[in-house]
Amino acid sequence: MKKYLVVGALLLVVQLLNFGCASHYLKGVTPEGVKAYLGPASIQDTEAYKTFLNGSRSEAAKFDYLLERIKAAQDLEYYHEGNRHNWLEAYRAGTWLLRHHYEPGQDARDFVHKEVLLYQTPGKPTAIKFPDGSIHIAYYILLNELDLLDETLQKTSGSKT
């Protein structure tokens, strides 16, 4: 009986180390070195990009872009403080953050850094789980999305001249 308790306790410790440790979270890049995004890397035909192009193209409009990308990524799971959320809950949380914490004119990257990276429980990062089972820290995915938006804007404006 005592032997089974020891084995059970050891298995529990191993599981806690595997699930409680942030070291298995990726930082927006796959093990193969490819950046991860909420959706397809070709964004020209996405609703998020079209909405951004037709809007003010301001820092605030970048948040609308991010929210549209979250809305379209319905196959992803979102984690905050260790709790799992679907796309709709993540979308609503993002909308709430903007309404209550965004200061007009604030840089999108600074806002994401302050509200997504710094405002999280130690050992329980705000994260995104992809269909392949990989889990990325949300901050890095959102930065990838902002980089992708900027790169796409540069390519399309450069190709028109």
Short mmCIF file of C-alpha atoms in Angstrom, two decimals:
data_model
loop_
_atom_site.label_atom_id
_atom_site.label_comp_id
_atom_site.label_asym_id
_atom_site.label_seq_id
_atom_site.Cartn_x
_atom_site.Cartn_y
_atom_site.Cartn_z
CA MET A 1 0.00 0.00 0.00
CA LYS A 2 2.78 2.41 0.97
CA LYS A 3 4.58 1.60 -2.31
CA TYR A 4 1.52 2.68 -4.34
CA LEU A 5 1.24 5.94 -2.40
CA VAL A 6 4.89 6.77 -3.09
CA VAL A 7 4.52 5.98 -6.81
CA GLY A 8 1.31 7.99 -6.98
CA ALA A 9 2.93 10.94 -5.23
CA LEU A 10 5.90 10.82 -7.61
CA LEU A 11 3.62 10.77 -10.64
CA LEU A 12 1.70 13.73 -9.26
CA VAL A 13 4.92 15.69 -8.75
CA VAL A 14 6.05 14.93 -12.31
CA GLN A 15 2.69 16.07 -13.69
CA LEU A 16 2.78 19.27 -11.66
CA LEU A 17 6.28 20.01 -12.89
CA ASN A 18 5.23 19.41 -16.49
CA PHE A 19 2.05 21.48 -16.32
CA GLY A 20 3.08 24.12 -13.81
CA CYS A 21 6.37 25.05 -15.39
CA ALA A 22 6.35 27.83 -17.97
CA SER A 23 9.36 26.33 -19.77
CA HIS A 24 7.16 24.34 -22.17
CA TYR A 25 5.49 27.48 -23.45
CA LEU A 26 6.75 28.70 -26.80
CA LYS A 27 7.45 32.36 -27.47
CA GLY A 28 5.71 32.87 -30.79
CA VAL A 29 8.13 30.74 -32.79
CA THR A 30 7.82 27.02 -33.54
CA PRO A 31 10.73 24.67 -32.76
CA GLU A 32 11.47 24.85 -36.51
CA GLY A 33 11.92 28.62 -36.29
CA VAL A 34 8.64 29.64 -37.95
CA LYS A 35 6.63 32.52 -36.47
CA ALA A 36 3.18 31.54 -35.22
CA TYR A 37 0.08 33.65 -35.90
CA LEU A 38 -3.57 33.58 -34.87
CA GLY A 39 -4.53 32.77 -38.45
CA PRO A 40 -3.04 32.56 -41.93
CA ALA A 41 0.18 34.51 -42.51
CA SER A 42 -1.24 35.81 -45.77
CA ILE A 43 -3.61 38.42 -44.35
CA GLN A 44 -4.51 40.46 -47.45
CA ASP A 45 -7.82 38.63 -47.90
CA THR A 46 -8.79 38.52 -44.23
CA GLU A 47 -11.62 40.56 -42.78
CA ALA A 48 -9.22 41.90 -40.15
CA TYR A 49 -6.86 43.38 -42.73
CA LYS A 50 -9.62 44.77 -44.93
CA THR A 51 -11.22 46.44 -41.92
CA PHE A 52 -7.88 47.94 -40.93
CA LEU A 53 -7.26 49.29 -44.46
CA ASN A 54 -10.70 50.91 -44.56
CA GLY A 55 -10.33 52.42 -41.08
CA SER A 56 -8.11 55.08 -39.60
CA ARG A 57 -4.97 52.88 -39.62
CA SER A 58 -4.18 54.31 -36.19
CA GLU A 59 -2.67 52.55 -33.19
CA ALA A 60 -6.21 52.07 -31.88
CA ALA A 61 -7.23 50.49 -35.21
CA LYS A 62 -4.48 47.91 -34.70
CA PHE A 63 -6.46 46.61 -31.73
CA ASP A 64 -9.51 46.17 -33.92
CA TYR A 65 -7.27 44.18 -36.27
CA LEU A 66 -6.11 41.97 -33.38
CA LEU A 67 -9.66 41.45 -32.16
CA GLU A 68 -10.80 40.49 -35.67
CA ARG A 69 -7.95 37.99 -35.89
CA ILE A 70 -9.03 36.50 -32.55
CA LYS A 71 -12.63 36.33 -33.77
CA ALA A 72 -11.53 34.42 -36.87
CA ALA A 73 -9.33 32.01 -34.86
CA GLN A 74 -12.16 29.95 -33.42
CA ASP A 75 -10.10 26.75 -33.30
CA LEU A 76 -7.65 28.13 -30.74
CA GLU A 77 -7.87 27.90 -26.96
CA TYR A 78 -6.89 30.82 -24.78
CA TYR A 79 -5.54 30.56 -21.23
CA HIS A 80 -5.50 33.25 -18.57
CA GLU A 81 -4.53 32.61 -14.95
CA GLY A 82 -4.65 28.88 -15.66
CA ASN A 83 -8.25 28.94 -16.93
CA ARG A 84 -9.17 27.90 -20.46
CA HIS A 85 -11.29 30.21 -22.59
CA ASN A 86 -12.74 30.03 -26.09
CA TRP A 87 -12.35 32.66 -28.81
CA LEU A 88 -15.49 34.55 -27.77
CA GLU A 89 -14.33 34.91 -24.17
CA ALA A 90 -10.88 36.03 -25.38
CA TYR A 91 -12.51 38.51 -27.75
CA ARG A 92 -14.69 39.93 -24.98
CA ALA A 93 -11.73 40.15 -22.60
CA GLY A 94 -9.72 42.03 -25.23
CA THR A 95 -12.60 44.40 -25.83
CA TRP A 96 -12.93 44.99 -22.09
CA LEU A 97 -9.21 45.70 -21.75
CA LEU A 98 -9.39 48.28 -24.52
CA ARG A 99 -12.39 50.04 -23.05
CA HIS A 100 -10.99 50.18 -19.54
CA HIS A 101 -7.21 50.46 -19.95
CA TYR A 102 -6.37 51.92 -23.36
CA GLU A 103 -5.27 55.54 -23.39
CA PRO A 104 -5.87 57.39 -26.68
CA GLY A 105 -2.70 57.52 -28.75
CA GLN A 106 -1.02 54.73 -26.81
CA ASP A 107 1.31 52.57 -28.89
CA ALA A 108 -0.18 49.15 -29.63
CA ARG A 109 2.98 47.26 -28.66
CA ASP A 110 3.30 49.16 -25.38
CA PHE A 111 -0.32 48.39 -24.53
CA VAL A 112 0.11 44.67 -25.31
CA HIS A 113 3.29 44.60 -23.21
CA LYS A 114 1.64 46.30 -20.25
CA GLU A 115 -1.72 44.51 -20.33
CA VAL A 116 -0.85 41.05 -21.64
CA LEU A 117 2.73 40.37 -20.60
CA LEU A 118 3.01 42.23 -17.30
CA TYR A 119 -0.53 41.52 -16.09
CA GLN A 120 -0.40 37.78 -15.57
CA THR A 121 -0.07 35.38 -12.69
CA PRO A 122 3.50 34.10 -12.17
CA GLY A 123 3.77 30.56 -13.53
CA LYS A 124 0.46 30.92 -15.39
CA PRO A 125 1.14 33.04 -18.45
CA THR A 126 -1.62 34.24 -20.70
CA ALA A 127 -1.25 31.69 -23.48
CA ILE A 128 -2.74 30.36 -26.69
CA LYS A 129 -3.05 26.67 -27.51
CA PHE A 130 -2.99 25.76 -31.19
CA PRO A 131 -4.65 22.74 -32.83
CA ASP A 132 -1.26 20.98 -33.10
CA GLY A 133 -1.04 21.05 -29.28
CA SER A 134 1.65 23.72 -29.08
CA ILE A 135 1.15 26.46 -26.51
CA HIS A 136 2.54 29.94 -27.05
CA ILE A 137 2.71 32.87 -24.68
CA ALA A 138 0.02 35.22 -26.01
CA TYR A 139 2.21 38.31 -25.82
CA TYR A 140 4.56 36.96 -28.50
CA ILE A 141 1.72 35.88 -30.78
CA LEU A 142 0.16 39.35 -30.57
CA LEU A 143 3.53 40.95 -31.36
CA ASN A 144 3.86 38.59 -34.34
CA GLU A 145 0.44 39.73 -35.51
CA LEU A 146 1.40 43.41 -35.23
CA ASP A 147 4.67 42.72 -37.08
CA LEU A 148 2.73 40.87 -39.79
CA LEU A 149 0.34 43.78 -40.16
CA ASP A 150 3.22 46.27 -40.47
CA GLU A 151 5.14 44.06 -42.92
CA THR A 152 2.07 43.53 -45.08
CA LEU A 153 1.33 47.26 -45.14
CA GLN A 154 4.92 47.97 -46.20
CA LYS A 155 4.82 45.34 -48.96
CA THR A 156 1.50 46.52 -50.36
CA SER A 157 2.43 50.21 -50.21
CA GLY A 158 5.83 49.43 -51.76
CA SER A 159 4.30 47.44 -54.61
CA LYS A 160 1.96 50.31 -55.57
CA THR A 161 4.80 52.74 -56.23
#
